[in-house]
Short mmCIF file of C-alpha atoms and ligand atoms in Angstrom, two decimals:
data_model
loop_
_atom_site.label_atom_id
_atom_site.label_comp_id
_atom_site.label_asym_id
_atom_site.label_seq_id
_atom_site.Cartn_x
_atom_site.Cartn_y
_atom_site.Cartn_z
CA MET A 23 -0.13 -0.09 -0.13
CA LYS A 24 1.24 3.75 -0.79
CA VAL A 25 1.17 6.33 1.34
CA LEU A 26 1.38 9.98 1.28
CA VAL A 27 2.47 12.55 4.10
CA LEU A 28 1.54 16.42 3.10
CA GLY A 29 4.18 19.20 4.47
CA ASN A 30 8.06 19.53 4.92
CA GLY A 31 8.49 19.72 8.57
CA GLY A 32 10.30 17.51 11.38
CA ARG A 33 6.71 16.78 12.33
CA GLU A 34 6.23 15.45 8.99
CA HIS A 35 9.78 13.42 8.83
CA ALA A 36 8.97 11.65 11.90
CA LEU A 37 5.24 10.40 10.54
CA ALA A 38 6.62 9.58 7.66
CA TRP A 39 9.15 7.74 8.98
CA LYS A 40 6.99 5.96 11.50
CA LEU A 41 4.43 5.22 8.48
CA ALA A 42 7.09 3.59 6.37
CA GLN A 43 7.45 0.97 9.47
CA GLY A 44 4.12 -0.26 8.37
CA GLU A 45 3.69 -4.03 7.75
CA ARG A 46 1.62 -3.66 4.58
CA VAL A 47 3.11 -0.43 3.90
CA SER A 48 5.50 -0.40 0.32
CA GLN A 49 6.06 3.69 -0.19
CA VAL A 50 5.51 6.69 1.57
CA TYR A 51 5.55 9.65 -0.18
CA VAL A 52 5.91 13.02 1.41
CA ALA A 53 4.69 16.20 -0.55
CA PRO A 54 6.93 18.44 -0.47
CA GLY A 55 9.45 16.89 1.75
CA ASN A 56 12.89 18.36 2.92
CA GLY A 57 16.07 17.18 2.80
CA GLY A 58 15.86 14.19 5.42
CA THR A 59 12.92 12.56 3.35
CA ALA A 60 15.06 13.14 0.25
CA ARG A 61 17.71 11.07 1.62
CA ASP A 62 15.50 8.29 3.43
CA ALA A 63 16.07 5.33 1.22
CA LEU A 64 12.03 4.53 2.31
CA LEU A 65 10.83 7.92 1.41
CA LYS A 66 10.39 10.09 -1.75
CA ASN A 67 9.54 13.52 -2.05
CA VAL A 68 6.92 15.10 -4.76
CA ALA A 69 7.33 18.04 -5.49
CA LEU A 70 3.51 19.03 -5.21
CA THR A 71 1.47 21.60 -3.00
CA ASP A 72 -1.59 22.56 -4.65
CA VAL A 73 -4.35 20.84 -3.43
CA LYS A 74 -5.96 19.75 -6.74
CA ALA A 75 -2.75 18.60 -8.13
CA LEU A 76 -2.22 16.47 -4.63
CA ALA A 77 -5.22 14.89 -5.17
CA ASP A 78 -4.57 13.99 -9.01
CA PHE A 79 -1.71 12.70 -7.84
CA ALA A 80 -3.36 10.60 -5.28
CA GLU A 81 -5.84 9.38 -7.52
CA ALA A 82 -3.29 8.36 -10.33
CA GLU A 83 -0.49 6.74 -7.83
CA LYS A 84 -3.53 5.04 -5.77
CA ILE A 85 -2.77 6.37 -2.34
CA ALA A 86 -4.17 4.09 -0.04
CA LEU A 87 -3.80 6.99 2.85
CA THR A 88 -3.26 10.59 2.82
CA VAL A 89 -1.60 11.83 6.26
CA VAL A 90 -1.94 15.85 6.59
CA GLY A 91 0.87 17.31 8.61
CA PRO A 92 0.63 21.55 8.88
CA GLU A 93 -3.05 23.45 9.49
CA ALA A 94 -1.84 25.62 6.40
CA PHE A 95 -3.23 22.00 4.43
CA LEU A 96 -6.23 21.83 6.36
CA ALA A 97 -7.28 25.92 6.38
CA ALA A 98 -6.93 25.14 1.85
CA GLY A 99 -9.70 22.52 2.23
CA VAL A 100 -7.09 19.73 1.15
CA VAL A 101 -9.43 16.97 3.16
CA ASP A 102 -13.04 18.00 1.25
CA GLU A 103 -11.66 17.92 -1.69
CA PHE A 104 -9.90 14.22 -1.18
CA ARG A 105 -13.28 13.25 0.04
CA ALA A 106 -14.93 14.51 -2.72
CA ARG A 107 -12.96 12.21 -5.17
CA GLY A 108 -13.26 9.23 -2.92
CA LEU A 109 -9.71 9.41 -1.56
CA ARG A 110 -9.01 8.11 2.05
CA ILE A 111 -7.61 11.22 3.88
CA PHE A 112 -6.85 11.62 7.40
CA GLY A 113 -7.44 15.15 8.98
CA PRO A 114 -10.33 17.65 9.60
CA THR A 115 -12.18 19.43 7.08
CA LYS A 116 -12.19 22.92 6.05
CA ALA A 117 -14.85 23.32 8.63
CA ALA A 118 -13.63 21.50 11.48
CA ALA A 119 -10.59 22.85 11.46
CA GLN A 120 -11.60 26.34 12.13
CA LEU A 121 -11.04 24.77 16.03
CA GLU A 122 -7.38 26.32 15.04
CA SER A 123 -7.81 28.33 12.07
CA SER A 124 -10.09 30.71 13.85
CA LYS A 125 -9.40 31.79 17.94
CA ALA A 126 -12.98 33.28 17.84
CA PHE A 127 -14.54 29.95 16.77
CA ALA A 128 -13.02 28.44 19.05
CA LYS A 129 -13.22 30.36 22.08
CA ASP A 130 -17.20 30.38 21.48
CA PHE A 131 -17.10 26.98 21.00
CA MET A 132 -16.00 26.49 24.50
CA LYS A 133 -18.32 28.79 25.89
CA ARG A 134 -21.15 27.06 24.27
CA HIS A 135 -20.22 23.35 25.75
CA GLY A 136 -19.05 24.80 28.69
CA ILE A 137 -14.95 23.27 28.23
CA PRO A 138 -12.70 24.85 30.35
CA THR A 139 -10.43 27.85 29.29
CA ALA A 140 -9.37 31.53 30.09
CA ALA A 141 -12.46 33.86 30.00
CA TYR A 142 -12.37 36.01 27.26
CA GLU A 143 -13.71 38.76 24.14
CA THR A 144 -13.47 39.58 20.60
CA PHE A 145 -13.20 43.16 19.25
CA SER A 146 -12.66 44.30 15.63
CA ASP A 147 -13.05 48.08 16.68
CA ALA A 148 -9.77 49.06 18.86
CA ALA A 149 -11.51 51.71 20.71
CA ALA A 150 -13.15 49.34 22.41
CA ALA A 151 -10.16 46.64 22.61
CA HIS A 152 -8.11 49.45 24.29
CA ALA A 153 -11.03 50.27 26.76
CA TYR A 154 -11.29 46.87 27.08
CA VAL A 155 -7.31 45.61 28.92
CA GLU A 156 -7.91 49.30 30.79
CA ALA A 157 -10.80 48.08 32.74
CA GLN A 158 -8.88 44.09 32.87
CA GLY A 159 -5.17 45.45 33.99
CA ALA A 160 -2.49 43.43 33.07
CA PRO A 161 -1.13 40.75 32.93
CA ILE A 162 -3.60 39.87 29.97
CA VAL A 163 -3.34 38.07 26.64
CA ILE A 164 -3.89 39.27 23.28
CA LYS A 165 -4.21 37.24 20.20
CA ALA A 166 -5.12 37.64 16.54
CA ASP A 167 -8.11 35.74 15.02
CA GLY A 168 -6.55 34.36 12.11
CA LEU A 169 -3.54 32.34 11.53
CA ALA A 170 -0.29 33.36 12.23
CA ALA A 171 2.10 30.20 11.95
CA GLY A 172 2.44 30.57 16.28
CA LYS A 173 3.04 34.63 16.07
CA GLY A 174 -0.02 35.78 16.74
CA VAL A 175 -0.15 35.81 20.29
CA VAL A 176 1.38 38.18 22.63
CA VAL A 177 1.23 37.73 26.60
CA ALA A 178 1.41 41.27 27.67
CA MET A 179 2.74 41.76 31.08
CA THR A 180 2.09 45.37 30.96
CA LEU A 181 -0.72 47.22 29.50
CA GLU A 182 1.32 49.43 27.68
CA GLN A 183 2.30 45.88 25.94
CA ALA A 184 -1.77 44.83 25.78
CA HIS A 185 -1.78 48.38 23.39
CA GLU A 186 0.38 47.93 21.48
CA ALA A 187 -0.50 44.48 20.67
CA ILE A 188 -3.81 45.48 19.91
CA ASP A 189 -2.09 48.04 17.09
CA TRP A 190 -0.43 45.25 15.73
CA ILE A 191 -3.17 42.96 14.49
CA LEU A 192 -5.97 45.74 14.32
CA ALA A 193 -4.10 48.38 12.50
CA ASP A 194 -0.64 47.47 11.14
CA ASN A 195 -0.64 43.82 10.90
CA LYS A 196 2.85 43.94 11.94
CA LEU A 197 2.41 40.23 12.99
CA GLY A 198 1.34 38.84 9.51
CA VAL A 199 -1.65 37.30 10.45
CA VAL A 200 -4.09 35.38 7.51
CA HIS A 201 -7.50 37.58 9.05
CA ASN A 202 -10.20 35.10 8.84
CA GLU A 203 -13.98 36.32 6.50
CA GLY A 204 -14.96 39.84 7.82
CA GLY A 205 -11.18 41.61 8.25
CA ALA A 206 -8.63 41.23 11.74
CA ARG A 207 -10.44 40.81 15.06
CA VAL A 208 -8.90 40.63 18.09
CA VAL A 209 -9.20 37.92 21.06
CA ILE A 210 -8.59 39.26 24.44
CA GLU A 211 -8.52 36.82 27.17
CA GLN A 212 -7.04 36.35 31.54
CA PHE A 213 -4.15 35.10 31.53
CA LEU A 214 -3.41 31.80 32.98
CA GLU A 215 -1.21 30.23 35.47
CA GLY A 216 0.05 27.01 35.45
CA GLU A 217 2.87 24.58 33.51
CA GLU A 218 1.72 23.41 29.94
CA ALA A 219 1.41 20.51 28.44
CA SER A 220 0.59 18.84 25.06
CA PHE A 221 -2.64 16.63 24.98
CA ILE A 222 -2.84 14.90 21.88
CA VAL A 223 -5.70 12.07 20.67
CA LEU A 224 -6.87 10.57 17.69
CA CYS A 225 -10.31 11.45 16.33
CA ASP A 226 -12.66 9.40 14.15
CA GLY A 227 -15.50 11.91 13.91
CA LYS A 228 -16.96 10.08 17.34
CA ASN A 229 -14.59 7.58 19.21
CA VAL A 230 -11.31 8.78 20.39
CA VAL A 231 -7.83 7.07 21.60
CA SER A 232 -5.11 9.74 23.04
CA LEU A 233 -1.38 9.80 22.21
CA ALA A 234 1.27 9.50 24.63
CA THR A 235 1.68 13.12 26.57
CA SER A 236 4.49 15.77 26.00
CA GLN A 237 5.84 18.68 26.64
CA ASP A 238 7.00 21.41 23.90
CA HIS A 239 9.68 24.40 25.15
CA LYS A 240 8.37 27.58 22.99
CA ARG A 241 10.25 30.32 24.00
CA LEU A 242 13.97 30.37 22.05
CA LEU A 243 16.04 30.34 25.17
CA ASP A 244 17.18 28.28 28.29
CA GLY A 245 15.56 28.93 31.19
CA ASP A 246 11.98 29.56 29.23
CA GLU A 247 13.31 33.45 28.36
CA GLY A 248 13.13 35.09 24.85
CA PRO A 249 10.91 35.07 22.12
CA ASN A 250 8.24 32.63 21.15
CA THR A 251 9.17 30.13 18.20
CA GLY A 252 7.08 27.05 16.89
CA GLY A 253 8.98 25.20 19.34
CA MET A 254 12.31 24.49 20.35
CA GLY A 255 12.45 20.88 21.75
CA ALA A 256 10.08 18.35 23.55
CA TYR A 257 9.59 15.34 25.50
CA SER A 258 7.39 12.21 26.60
CA PRO A 259 5.65 11.59 28.55
CA ALA A 260 4.87 14.58 30.39
CA PRO A 261 4.84 14.12 34.01
CA VAL A 262 2.71 17.31 34.86
CA VAL A 263 -0.03 15.05 32.97
CA THR A 264 -0.90 13.00 35.94
CA PRO A 265 -3.16 10.15 36.04
CA ASN A 266 -6.13 12.50 36.94
CA VAL A 267 -4.98 15.22 34.76
CA HIS A 268 -5.66 12.77 32.01
CA ALA A 269 -8.68 11.77 33.39
CA LYS A 270 -9.98 15.34 33.44
CA ALA A 271 -8.47 16.39 30.00
CA MET A 272 -10.42 13.54 28.74
CA HIS A 273 -13.38 14.19 30.43
CA GLU A 274 -13.54 17.88 30.70
CA ILE A 275 -12.12 18.90 27.60
CA ILE A 276 -11.70 15.91 25.05
CA MET A 277 -14.70 14.12 24.88
CA PRO A 278 -17.17 17.55 25.17
CA THR A 279 -15.20 18.92 21.93
CA VAL A 280 -15.86 15.64 19.79
CA GLN A 281 -19.19 15.53 20.93
CA GLY A 282 -19.68 19.19 20.63
CA MET A 283 -18.43 19.38 17.16
CA ALA A 284 -20.78 16.63 15.91
CA ARG A 285 -23.65 17.69 17.57
CA ASP A 286 -22.77 21.24 15.37
CA GLY A 287 -22.81 19.16 12.44
CA VAL A 288 -19.13 19.85 12.06
CA PRO A 289 -17.68 16.11 12.99
CA PHE A 290 -14.46 16.63 13.77
CA THR A 291 -11.84 13.76 12.08
CA GLY A 292 -7.89 13.89 12.53
CA PHE A 293 -5.64 14.77 15.23
CA LEU A 294 -6.94 16.98 17.93
CA TYR A 295 -4.11 18.71 20.36
CA ALA A 296 -5.09 20.69 22.80
CA GLY A 297 -2.89 22.98 24.15
CA LEU A 298 -3.62 22.34 28.21
CA MET A 299 -2.46 25.00 31.08
CA ILE A 300 -2.46 23.08 34.15
CA ASP A 301 -2.35 24.82 37.25
CA PRO A 302 -1.13 24.00 40.50
CA SER A 303 -4.28 22.59 41.78
CA GLY A 304 -4.38 19.79 38.63
CA GLN A 305 -7.40 21.42 36.73
CA PRO A 306 -6.42 21.55 33.30
CA ARG A 307 -7.70 24.52 31.05
CA THR A 308 -7.61 25.08 27.20
CA VAL A 309 -5.30 27.47 25.71
CA GLU A 310 -5.78 26.62 22.06
CA PHE A 311 -6.87 23.89 20.04
CA ASN A 312 -4.58 22.54 16.95
CA THR A 313 -5.97 20.53 14.39
CA ARG A 314 -2.86 18.27 13.63
CA MET A 315 0.11 17.02 15.35
CA GLY A 316 2.56 19.33 17.30
CA ASP A 317 5.88 20.20 15.65
CA PRO A 318 8.27 19.07 17.20
CA GLU A 319 5.66 17.22 19.82
CA THR A 320 5.30 14.27 16.89
CA GLN A 321 9.37 13.30 17.10
CA PRO A 322 9.28 11.60 20.31
CA ILE A 323 6.26 10.81 20.65
CA MET A 324 6.81 8.75 17.28
CA MET A 325 9.84 7.19 18.84
CA ARG A 326 7.66 5.75 21.36
CA LEU A 327 4.94 4.60 19.35
CA LYS A 328 5.12 0.81 19.05
CA SER A 329 2.02 0.10 17.05
CA ASP A 330 2.06 0.04 13.64
CA LEU A 331 0.58 3.77 12.72
CA PHE A 332 -0.31 2.81 9.15
CA GLU A 333 -3.40 0.47 10.56
CA VAL A 334 -4.29 2.63 13.35
CA LEU A 335 -4.79 5.46 11.18
CA MET A 336 -6.92 2.86 8.82
CA GLN A 337 -9.09 2.35 11.11
CA ALA A 338 -9.47 6.02 12.53
CA THR A 339 -10.53 6.81 8.30
CA ASP A 340 -12.97 3.66 9.00
CA GLY A 341 -14.51 5.38 11.91
CA SER A 342 -13.13 2.54 14.19
CA LEU A 343 -11.17 3.73 17.24
CA ASP A 344 -13.40 2.11 19.13
CA GLN A 345 -10.98 -0.94 18.28
CA VAL A 346 -7.57 0.35 18.69
CA GLU A 347 -5.57 0.32 21.69
CA LEU A 348 -1.92 2.13 21.34
CA GLN A 349 1.15 0.26 22.35
CA TRP A 350 4.02 2.61 23.78
CA ASP A 351 7.59 2.45 24.57
CA ARG A 352 7.63 2.47 28.61
CA ARG A 353 10.89 4.73 27.77
CA VAL A 354 11.41 8.40 28.15
CA ALA A 355 11.94 10.06 24.35
CA LEU A 356 13.29 13.76 23.73
CA GLY A 357 13.71 15.47 20.76
CA VAL A 358 15.92 18.84 20.69
CA VAL A 359 15.61 21.27 18.02
CA MET A 360 18.61 22.65 16.09
CA ALA A 361 17.16 26.36 14.44
CA ALA A 362 19.19 28.19 11.84
CA GLY A 363 21.15 31.76 13.27
CA GLY A 364 18.33 34.52 13.44
CA TYR A 365 15.52 31.89 14.08
CA PRO A 366 12.40 33.13 14.77
CA LEU A 367 13.01 36.88 12.77
CA THR A 368 15.31 36.08 10.25
CA PRO A 369 16.58 32.65 9.83
CA ARG A 370 20.18 32.02 7.56
CA LYS A 371 19.38 29.97 4.82
CA GLY A 372 22.00 27.78 2.59
CA ASP A 373 24.22 27.08 4.63
CA ALA A 374 25.91 23.59 4.60
CA ILE A 375 25.16 20.89 7.02
CA SER A 376 27.84 18.32 8.14
CA GLY A 377 28.28 15.97 10.55
CA LEU A 378 25.27 14.05 10.59
CA PRO A 379 25.31 10.92 13.11
CA ALA A 380 23.79 7.63 11.44
CA ASP A 381 20.34 6.76 13.23
CA SER A 382 19.60 4.39 15.43
CA ASP A 383 17.18 3.06 17.35
CA GLU A 384 17.64 4.92 20.45
CA ALA A 385 18.85 8.29 18.65
CA MET A 386 16.69 9.57 15.36
CA VAL A 387 18.18 12.98 13.68
CA PHE A 388 14.60 14.48 12.20
CA HIS A 389 14.54 17.21 9.54
CA ALA A 390 12.60 19.78 9.21
CA GLY A 391 14.21 23.26 7.39
CA THR A 392 16.86 21.19 4.92
CA ILE A 393 17.01 20.59 1.38
CA GLU A 394 19.39 18.37 -0.46
CA LYS A 395 21.12 19.80 -3.38
CA ASP A 396 23.62 18.65 -6.09
CA GLY A 397 24.04 15.72 -2.46
CA GLN A 398 24.91 18.54 -0.65
CA LEU A 399 22.54 19.09 2.81
CA LEU A 400 21.70 22.70 3.15
CA THR A 401 19.76 24.59 5.46
CA ALA A 402 16.14 25.88 4.11
CA GLY A 403 13.91 26.78 7.15
CA GLY A 404 13.88 28.62 10.74
CA ARG A 405 13.81 24.95 12.49
CA VAL A 406 16.39 22.69 11.13
CA LEU A 407 16.58 19.17 12.48
CA CYS A 408 15.15 17.23 15.52
CA VAL A 409 17.55 15.26 17.52
CA THR A 410 15.66 12.64 19.20
CA ALA A 411 16.43 10.07 21.53
CA LEU A 412 15.09 7.28 24.25
CA GLY A 413 16.03 6.88 27.24
CA GLU A 414 15.42 4.88 30.37
CA SER A 415 14.68 8.61 32.48
CA VAL A 416 14.58 11.86 30.93
CA ARG A 417 18.04 12.21 32.20
CA LYS A 418 19.14 9.61 30.20
CA ALA A 419 17.63 10.61 27.13
CA GLN A 420 18.55 14.29 27.52
CA GLN A 421 22.05 13.14 27.99
CA LEU A 422 21.49 10.92 24.36
CA ALA A 423 19.98 13.73 22.06
CA TYR A 424 22.87 15.97 23.53
CA ASP A 425 25.34 13.49 23.20
CA THR A 426 24.36 12.93 19.45
CA LEU A 427 24.12 16.66 18.30
CA VAL A 428 27.66 17.31 19.01
CA PRO A 429 29.16 16.75 15.77
CA ILE A 430 26.36 18.45 13.69
CA GLN A 431 27.80 21.87 12.58
CA PHE A 432 25.99 24.53 10.09
CA GLU A 433 26.79 28.09 10.23
CA GLY A 434 24.72 29.96 13.11
CA LYS A 435 23.22 27.22 15.03
CA GLN A 436 21.46 27.46 18.43
CA TYR A 437 19.60 24.88 20.47
CA ARG A 438 18.67 25.12 24.14
CA ARG A 439 20.74 22.94 26.35
CA ASP A 440 18.08 22.26 29.07
CA ILE A 441 14.81 20.76 26.94
CA GLY A 442 13.05 18.62 29.59
CA HIS A 443 14.16 20.59 32.73
CA ARG A 444 10.69 20.75 34.31
CA ALA A 445 10.43 17.29 34.42
CA VAL A 446 14.39 16.72 35.58
CA LYS A 447 13.12 18.81 38.72
CA ARG A 448 10.30 16.64 39.74
P1 AMP B 512 -1.54 29.79 21.69
O1 AMP B 512 -1.01 30.25 20.41
O2 AMP B 512 -2.77 30.28 21.75
O3 AMP B 512 -0.82 28.42 22.31
O4 AMP B 512 -0.22 31.10 22.43
C1 AMP B 512 0.97 30.76 22.88
C2 AMP B 512 1.43 30.83 23.94
O5 AMP B 512 1.41 32.11 24.46
C3 AMP B 512 1.04 29.65 24.80
O6 AMP B 512 1.99 28.15 24.38
C4 AMP B 512 1.22 29.92 25.90
O7 AMP B 512 2.41 30.23 26.74
C5 AMP B 512 0.89 31.38 25.98
N1 AMP B 512 -0.46 31.79 26.28
C6 AMP B 512 -1.64 31.73 25.51
N2 AMP B 512 -2.79 32.16 25.79
C7 AMP B 512 -2.27 31.76 27.31
C8 AMP B 512 -3.41 32.61 28.28
N3 AMP B 512 -4.47 32.57 28.57
N4 AMP B 512 -2.14 32.53 29.61
C9 AMP B 512 -1.06 32.72 29.85
N5 AMP B 512 -0.63 32.14 28.45
C10 AMP B 512 -0.97 32.30 27.71
N1 LIG B 513 4.60 22.88 19.04
C1 LIG B 513 3.66 23.41 18.78
C2 LIG B 513 2.79 23.32 18.39
O1 LIG B 513 2.97 22.49 17.29
O2 LIG B 513 1.88 24.13 17.92
#
């Protein structure tokens, strides 16, 4: 059977790597893929990104299953197009993907269905937004309504920062947000305190299977300092998600969301990712929904998954996830992102990458922003590699990941030295 994975990041390399291990899988295509998927003998890149061209390719190649990586394909309606043509694809429709693509949709949905999240108001009028933050005070969180590649959120510690963020979003669009229909809108919400975790599940429209828990590191610098990024490293499992927190997340957030979407006439199929903020009493609240796997969370999660991902996703697209039980490696997996110099604002591109170690069962180098040109591997984006390792403890996984990345060289490389720090302290 042939499989198609859409996207070009570290997440897609890890998904494709795992799918290629499937018992019945003969070929995995990645569109458009990256330098790592180009080099992997079991994977093949396809230079396509247009939704109709991808569906044509899937028809011509008799692709048995397509798996969507990033949100942009979902917002472009790739699932709707494939389904209309009778092609099997795992992901949410454009309407269901609004849980991620529109913060206003997600917040209104959560309010309507009683799902724990931060209190909020939505504004398109700047004067009203400014007056609201004056009345609420800081800290306060300002979010653009559309997709912004992870840059549309400002956690304002002062009123001045809050006012500035409102102007960025509603007046000059300094954050480069792709606004939703009806123009620029801003969601202003209560600041939540606690520890974050990534809670990701598979949904078939009705049934849910949770993946192993994980934790991302969103800030650029050690000690969670510096600007927000797409994610600088992740590990699984996340000890902050105790069995009690897990049960609450399933019963109070995930199940009401899946049931609510079905009742609202937009059943959710695909990966559903709830970004949780867990307060000191163990109460999880939803910071955001993503309608896809996390990047870099996917890399450690795939290293720990023992089940055949292809078979699992075939069942997910058949609506029979109630019959699936996932098997996990008991060890910890931890991934360290190596980013380009200048990331996240102005990442360098085109630098030669050398010293890549051979992959093993315990340590994998997943590629993200890389391309292969005339046999040479070059940097091609902000997050370049994610070096991911398994270990008997967080410390051991951390040690192996950091030992593995030592020989890897490229101009301006930057990475955090403290991935996993919250788990090490526990
Ligand atoms: P988002 O894109 O919505 O996930 O937001 C990016 C990051 O901003 C999150 O991972 C949190 O660290 C932070 N954040 C977002 N909303 C809140 C909130 N209501 N309270 C505290 N931090 C938040
Ligand atoms: N790592 C965070 C995300 O994928 O949104």
